[in-house]
C-alpha cells in the first residue's frame, strides 16, 4: 500500500511538471536502464568467456 | 634378435602441419610439457593456475568494481539533466528555471590534454610489462629490464596525473575568484560535484600508481608486478575516458 502511494505521489508530482522536465526524466530513465543493461550484458559475456 | 626401443608416447603422436616436416612434440598449454606430475598448470585447482589466471581474476574484479562506479556517474549525469530542466512556479504561475550555465575555465582543456598523455604513457608501461623477450629474461632472473622500463613510464604517468589534479585545483580557484561556489547555482553545484568526484577517483588511481611503482621496486614475483601494473593502468584508462565524457558534458551540455 505504501509503495502504491509512493508511486501515485511520484506520478502526480511528475505530471505537475512542465513537458521539458518530463522529457528529462524520460532521458534519465533511459540512460540509467541502458547503462545497467550494458553492464549486465558485458559482465555475462566476460564471465562466459572466462569459463 | 635385434633390440627394439618403444618410442615414447609423445613421439608417436607427432602431428603433421602439412607443410614442412613436423611440429615439435610440445604441449602448447600453460605450464609446458608435463602431464600427471603436476607440471601442467591447467590441471591444477582453480586459483593455482599461474600468472594468466591471476591477471584474469584481477581484471574481472576491476571490471565489476568499475561497473559500480560507472552506475554512480550515470546516476549523477541523470540528475544533472533533470535538475537542468527543473524549476518552480512563482506567485504568478510562471515557471522559473534557476539554472545559469557555469563558464568552464579554459585550463580544463590543458588538463584534458595532460590526462590523455598520461593514458598514453600508462599504456606504454603496461605493454612493456608483457614484452615477451624481456619478460622471459626477468622471469629467469636475468636482470629487471621490464620493471625498469615500466617504472620510467609509470613515473611519467604519475607526474602527468599530479599535473592534472593541480590543474583542477587551479580551475576551482579561478571559479572561486569569480565568486562561483558550490552553492551559487545548480549548474556550479554540478560542476564542483562532478569535477571533485572525478578528482577523488583519479587520486585513487594515483595511489594505485604509487603501489604499482612500489611493487616494481620491491616485489620478487614478476606476476605480481604484472597484475599491479595491468589493473592500475586499466583503471587509469577508464578514468581518462570518463573524464573526456564529463568534460564534454560540462563544456557543451549546459
Short mmCIF file of C-alpha atoms in Angstrom, two decimals:
data_model
loop_
_atom_site.label_atom_id
_atom_site.label_comp_id
_atom_site.label_asym_id
_atom_site.label_seq_id
_atom_site.Cartn_x
_atom_site.Cartn_y
_atom_site.Cartn_z
CA UNK A 1 0.00 0.00 0.00
CA UNK A 2 2.84 2.33 0.94
CA UNK A 3 4.57 1.50 -2.33
CA UNK A 4 1.42 2.23 -4.30
CA UNK A 5 1.04 5.56 -2.53
CA UNK A 6 4.66 6.32 -3.30
CA UNK A 7 4.11 5.53 -6.98
CA UNK A 8 0.95 7.64 -7.10
CA UNK A 9 2.67 10.58 -5.43
CA UNK A 10 5.60 10.29 -7.79
CA UNK A 11 3.27 10.10 -10.79
CA UNK A 12 1.24 13.09 -9.60
CA UNK A 13 4.31 15.23 -8.96
CA UNK A 14 5.79 14.28 -12.34
CA UNK A 15 2.52 15.10 -14.13
CA UNK A 16 2.54 18.52 -12.43
CA UNK A 17 5.89 19.38 -14.05
CA UNK A 18 6.33 21.04 -17.47
CA UNK A 19 6.93 18.81 -20.54
CA UNK A 20 10.67 19.65 -20.59
CA UNK A 21 11.11 18.20 -17.08
CA UNK A 22 9.11 15.11 -18.02
CA UNK A 23 11.37 14.66 -21.06
CA UNK A 24 14.43 14.98 -18.80
CA UNK A 25 13.03 12.26 -16.53
CA UNK A 26 12.46 10.02 -19.53
CA UNK A 27 16.03 10.58 -20.74
CA UNK A 28 17.39 9.86 -17.27
CA UNK A 29 15.44 6.59 -17.06
CA UNK A 30 16.72 5.52 -20.49
CA UNK A 31 20.30 6.45 -19.55
CA UNK A 32 20.20 4.51 -16.27
CA UNK A 33 18.48 1.48 -17.76
CA UNK A 34 20.82 1.28 -20.76
CA UNK A 35 23.93 1.63 -18.54
CA UNK A 36 22.66 -1.15 -16.25
CA UNK A 37 21.79 -3.38 -19.21
CA UNK A 38 25.19 -2.76 -20.85
CA UNK A 39 26.98 -3.71 -17.64
CA UNK A 40 24.86 -6.83 -17.21
CA UNK A 41 25.46 -8.00 -20.79
CA UNK A 42 29.19 -7.17 -20.72
CA UNK A 43 29.58 -8.94 -17.35
CA UNK A 44 27.76 -12.04 -18.58
CA UNK A 45 29.85 -12.19 -21.77
CA UNK A 46 33.06 -11.69 -19.80
CA UNK A 47 32.26 -14.47 -17.33
CA UNK A 48 31.20 -16.85 -20.11
CA UNK A 49 34.47 -16.18 -21.91
CA UNK A 50 36.43 -16.97 -18.77
CA UNK A 51 34.78 -20.39 -18.23
CA UNK B 1 67.19 -60.70 -32.15
CA UNK B 2 67.51 -57.02 -32.75
CA UNK B 3 66.71 -54.88 -29.83
CA UNK B 4 63.77 -52.56 -30.29
CA UNK B 5 63.07 -49.43 -28.39
CA UNK B 6 59.48 -48.42 -27.94
CA UNK B 7 59.33 -44.77 -28.87
CA UNK B 8 57.94 -42.54 -26.16
CA UNK B 9 54.23 -41.75 -26.33
CA UNK B 10 54.80 -38.17 -27.24
CA UNK B 11 56.91 -39.04 -30.31
CA UNK B 12 54.31 -41.44 -31.67
CA UNK B 13 51.71 -38.68 -31.69
CA UNK B 14 53.55 -36.07 -33.63
CA UNK B 15 51.19 -34.03 -35.69
CA UNK B 16 51.98 -33.14 -39.26
CA UNK B 17 51.45 -29.50 -40.02
CA UNK B 18 51.05 -30.31 -43.73
CA UNK B 19 53.87 -28.04 -44.71
CA UNK B 20 57.50 -28.74 -43.90
CA UNK B 21 58.02 -31.62 -41.59
CA UNK B 22 56.56 -31.92 -38.15
CA UNK B 23 55.73 -29.66 -35.32
CA UNK B 24 57.86 -30.14 -32.26
CA UNK B 25 56.19 -32.52 -29.79
CA UNK B 26 55.49 -29.93 -27.17
CA UNK B 27 52.38 -29.16 -25.23
CA UNK B 28 51.48 -25.59 -26.05
CA UNK B 29 49.27 -25.10 -23.00
CA UNK B 30 50.39 -23.12 -19.98
CA UNK B 31 52.88 -24.98 -17.88
CA UNK B 32 54.85 -26.69 -20.61
CA UNK B 33 55.15 -30.35 -21.44
CA UNK B 34 54.30 -32.19 -18.30
CA UNK B 35 51.34 -34.46 -17.68
CA UNK B 36 50.49 -36.17 -14.44
CA UNK B 37 53.33 -34.72 -12.41
CA UNK B 38 51.53 -31.50 -11.57
CA UNK B 39 53.57 -29.59 -14.12
CA UNK B 40 50.62 -28.66 -16.31
CA UNK B 41 49.03 -25.65 -14.65
CA UNK B 42 45.73 -26.19 -16.46
CA UNK B 43 45.21 -29.37 -14.40
CA UNK B 44 45.71 -27.60 -11.12
CA UNK B 45 42.77 -26.47 -8.97
CA UNK B 46 41.23 -23.07 -9.57
CA UNK B 47 43.25 -20.26 -8.06
CA UNK B 48 46.57 -22.09 -8.64
CA UNK B 49 46.82 -21.99 -12.43
CA UNK B 50 49.57 -19.47 -12.81
CA UNK B 51 50.00 -15.83 -13.86
CA UNK B 52 47.40 -15.85 -16.65
CA UNK B 53 44.68 -16.87 -14.24
CA UNK B 54 45.78 -14.27 -11.70
CA UNK B 55 45.65 -11.47 -14.22
CA UNK B 56 42.22 -12.60 -15.50
CA UNK B 57 40.83 -12.64 -11.98
CA UNK B 58 42.25 -9.19 -11.26
CA UNK B 59 40.72 -7.82 -14.47
CA UNK B 60 37.29 -9.30 -13.68
CA UNK B 61 37.42 -7.81 -10.18
CA UNK B 62 38.33 -4.45 -11.64
CA UNK B 63 35.52 -4.69 -14.22
CA UNK B 64 32.84 -5.18 -11.57
CA UNK B 65 34.31 -2.51 -9.29
CA UNK B 66 34.31 -0.05 -12.19
CA UNK B 67 30.78 -1.20 -13.14
CA UNK B 68 29.52 0.05 -9.78
CA UNK B 69 31.46 3.27 -10.29
CA UNK B 70 30.00 3.74 -13.76
CA UNK B 71 26.46 3.41 -12.40
CA UNK B 72 27.25 6.07 -9.81
CA UNK B 73 28.42 8.50 -12.50
CA UNK B 74 25.47 7.68 -14.77
CA UNK B 75 23.12 8.45 -11.86
CA UNK B 76 24.96 11.74 -11.33
CA UNK B 77 24.61 12.65 -15.00
CA UNK B 78 20.90 11.74 -14.96
CA UNK B 79 20.32 14.07 -12.01
CA UNK B 80 22.32 16.72 -13.88
CA UNK B 81 19.90 16.63 -16.81
CA UNK B 82 16.78 16.52 -14.61
CA UNK B 83 17.98 19.42 -12.44
CA UNK B 84 18.88 21.42 -15.54
CA UNK B 85 15.29 21.08 -16.82
CA UNK B 86 13.64 21.54 -13.41
CA UNK B 87 12.39 24.72 -11.77
CA UNK B 88 9.45 26.05 -9.80
CA UNK B 89 6.29 28.11 -10.34
CA UNK B 90 6.24 31.62 -8.90
CA UNK B 91 3.25 33.51 -7.45
CA UNK B 92 2.12 34.47 -10.97
CA UNK B 93 2.25 30.84 -12.11
CA UNK B 94 5.36 31.45 -14.19
CA UNK B 95 7.80 28.56 -14.47
CA UNK B 96 11.18 29.72 -13.13
CA UNK B 97 14.29 27.78 -14.08
CA UNK B 98 17.22 28.89 -11.90
CA UNK B 99 19.91 27.08 -13.94
CA UNK B 100 22.64 29.51 -15.04
CA UNK B 101 25.39 27.82 -17.10
CA UNK B 102 28.80 27.97 -15.45
CA UNK B 103 31.63 29.27 -17.65
CA UNK B 104 34.16 26.46 -17.72
CA UNK B 105 37.76 27.63 -17.01
CA UNK B 106 39.90 27.17 -20.11
CA UNK B 107 42.60 25.40 -18.09
CA UNK B 108 40.38 22.32 -18.24
CA UNK B 109 41.43 21.91 -21.89
CA UNK B 110 45.09 21.71 -20.83
CA UNK B 111 44.18 19.32 -18.02
CA UNK B 112 42.40 17.11 -20.53
CA UNK B 113 45.49 17.03 -22.76
CA UNK B 114 47.66 16.11 -19.74
CA UNK B 115 45.29 13.27 -18.85
CA UNK B 116 45.26 11.98 -22.44
CA UNK B 117 49.07 12.00 -22.50
CA UNK B 118 49.13 10.18 -19.16
CA UNK B 119 46.97 7.43 -20.66
CA UNK B 120 49.50 7.05 -23.50
CA UNK B 121 52.45 6.75 -21.11
CA UNK B 122 50.48 4.32 -18.91
CA UNK B 123 49.72 2.11 -21.90
CA UNK B 124 53.41 2.08 -22.91
CA UNK B 125 54.25 0.95 -19.36
CA UNK B 126 51.57 -1.76 -19.44
CA UNK B 127 52.75 -3.11 -22.78
CA UNK B 128 56.36 -3.05 -21.58
CA UNK B 129 55.36 -5.42 -18.77
CA UNK B 130 54.30 -8.05 -21.29
CA UNK B 131 57.13 -7.72 -23.83
CA UNK B 132 57.94 -11.39 -24.22
CA UNK B 133 61.72 -11.36 -24.63
CA UNK B 134 62.32 -9.03 -21.70
CA UNK B 135 59.67 -10.72 -19.56
CA UNK B 136 61.41 -14.07 -20.07
CA UNK B 137 64.74 -12.55 -19.04
CA UNK B 138 63.10 -11.20 -15.92
CA UNK B 139 61.30 -14.49 -15.26
CA UNK B 140 64.63 -16.30 -15.25
CA UNK B 141 66.15 -13.66 -13.00
CA UNK B 142 68.41 -12.09 -15.66
CA UNK B 143 68.04 -8.52 -14.52
CA UNK B 144 64.89 -6.43 -14.47
CA UNK B 145 64.57 -4.85 -17.92
CA UNK B 146 60.76 -4.99 -17.92
CA UNK B 147 60.28 -3.43 -14.50
CA UNK B 148 62.88 -0.77 -15.18
CA UNK B 149 61.24 0.38 -18.42
CA UNK B 150 57.72 0.21 -16.98
CA UNK B 151 58.78 2.20 -13.90
CA UNK B 152 60.02 5.08 -16.08
CA UNK B 153 56.72 5.30 -17.98
CA UNK B 154 54.61 4.85 -14.86
CA UNK B 155 56.53 7.68 -13.21
CA UNK B 156 55.70 9.86 -16.22
CA UNK B 157 52.04 8.86 -15.81
CA UNK B 158 52.17 9.74 -12.13
CA UNK B 159 53.67 13.17 -12.90
CA UNK B 160 51.00 13.89 -15.54
CA UNK B 161 48.26 12.71 -13.17
CA UNK B 162 49.51 15.06 -10.46
CA UNK B 163 49.66 17.83 -13.06
CA UNK B 164 46.02 17.15 -13.91
CA UNK B 165 44.97 17.33 -10.26
CA UNK B 166 46.94 20.55 -9.79
CA UNK B 167 45.21 21.95 -12.88
CA UNK B 168 41.80 21.03 -11.45
CA UNK B 169 42.73 22.86 -8.27
CA UNK B 170 43.61 25.95 -10.30
CA UNK B 171 40.23 25.71 -12.09
CA UNK B 172 38.33 25.61 -8.76
CA UNK B 173 40.45 28.52 -7.57
CA UNK B 174 39.64 30.55 -10.70
CA UNK B 175 35.90 29.93 -10.24
CA UNK B 176 36.10 30.87 -6.56
CA UNK B 177 37.83 34.13 -7.57
CA UNK B 178 34.75 34.85 -9.74
CA UNK B 179 32.52 34.08 -6.70
CA UNK B 180 31.25 30.89 -8.23
CA UNK B 181 30.97 28.42 -5.38
CA UNK B 182 29.44 25.03 -4.68
CA UNK B 183 26.09 26.53 -3.64
CA UNK B 184 25.98 29.51 -6.01
CA UNK B 185 23.78 27.88 -8.63
CA UNK B 186 22.54 24.40 -9.60
CA UNK B 187 24.97 24.50 -12.51
CA UNK B 188 28.02 25.39 -10.38
CA UNK B 189 26.87 22.81 -7.84
CA UNK B 190 27.11 20.12 -10.50
CA UNK B 191 30.39 21.47 -11.85
CA UNK B 192 32.03 21.10 -8.43
CA UNK B 193 30.28 17.80 -7.67
CA UNK B 194 31.36 16.18 -10.94
CA UNK B 195 34.94 17.50 -11.01
CA UNK B 196 35.58 16.77 -7.32
CA UNK B 197 34.14 13.25 -7.55
CA UNK B 198 36.30 12.54 -10.59
CA UNK B 199 39.36 14.04 -8.88
CA UNK B 200 38.81 11.72 -5.88
CA UNK B 201 38.69 8.75 -8.26
CA UNK B 202 41.83 9.93 -10.02
CA UNK B 203 43.54 10.33 -6.67
CA UNK B 204 42.77 6.65 -6.02
CA UNK B 205 44.41 5.95 -9.39
CA UNK B 206 47.49 7.88 -8.23
CA UNK B 207 47.60 5.77 -5.07
CA UNK B 208 47.37 2.71 -7.34
CA UNK B 209 50.27 4.03 -9.46
CA UNK B 210 52.40 4.55 -6.34
CA UNK B 211 51.62 1.00 -5.17
CA UNK B 212 52.44 -0.34 -8.67
CA UNK B 213 55.76 1.54 -8.62
CA UNK B 214 56.50 0.11 -5.17
CA UNK B 215 55.63 -3.37 -6.47
CA UNK B 216 58.00 -2.84 -9.42
CA UNK B 217 60.74 -1.93 -6.99
CA UNK B 218 60.18 -4.43 -4.17
CA UNK B 219 58.09 -7.38 -5.38
CA UNK B 220 60.06 -10.51 -6.20
CA UNK B 221 57.27 -12.05 -8.29
CA UNK B 222 57.01 -10.93 -11.92
CA UNK B 223 53.34 -11.99 -11.98
CA UNK B 224 52.56 -9.73 -9.02
CA UNK B 225 54.25 -6.81 -10.76
CA UNK B 226 52.33 -7.50 -13.96
CA UNK B 227 48.98 -7.70 -12.13
CA UNK B 228 49.56 -4.41 -10.32
CA UNK B 229 50.66 -2.52 -13.42
CA UNK B 230 47.93 -4.01 -15.64
CA UNK B 231 45.00 -3.33 -13.29
CA UNK B 232 46.22 0.14 -12.36
CA UNK B 233 46.65 1.12 -16.00
CA UNK B 234 43.19 -0.19 -16.95
CA UNK B 235 41.71 1.79 -14.06
CA UNK B 236 43.62 4.84 -15.29
CA UNK B 237 42.29 4.43 -18.85
CA UNK B 238 38.70 4.19 -17.60
CA UNK B 239 39.13 7.34 -15.51
CA UNK B 240 40.60 9.11 -18.54
CA UNK B 241 37.71 8.07 -20.79
CA UNK B 242 35.24 9.05 -18.07
CA UNK B 243 36.84 12.48 -17.79
CA UNK B 244 36.54 13.06 -21.55
CA UNK B 245 32.82 12.33 -21.30
CA UNK B 246 32.33 14.50 -18.18
CA UNK B 247 34.34 17.34 -19.67
CA UNK B 248 32.27 17.32 -22.87
CA UNK B 249 29.13 17.27 -20.72
CA UNK B 250 30.27 20.29 -18.71
CA UNK B 251 31.59 22.18 -21.73
CA UNK B 252 28.75 21.57 -24.18
CA UNK B 253 25.92 20.00 -22.14
CA UNK B 254 24.99 23.05 -20.09
#
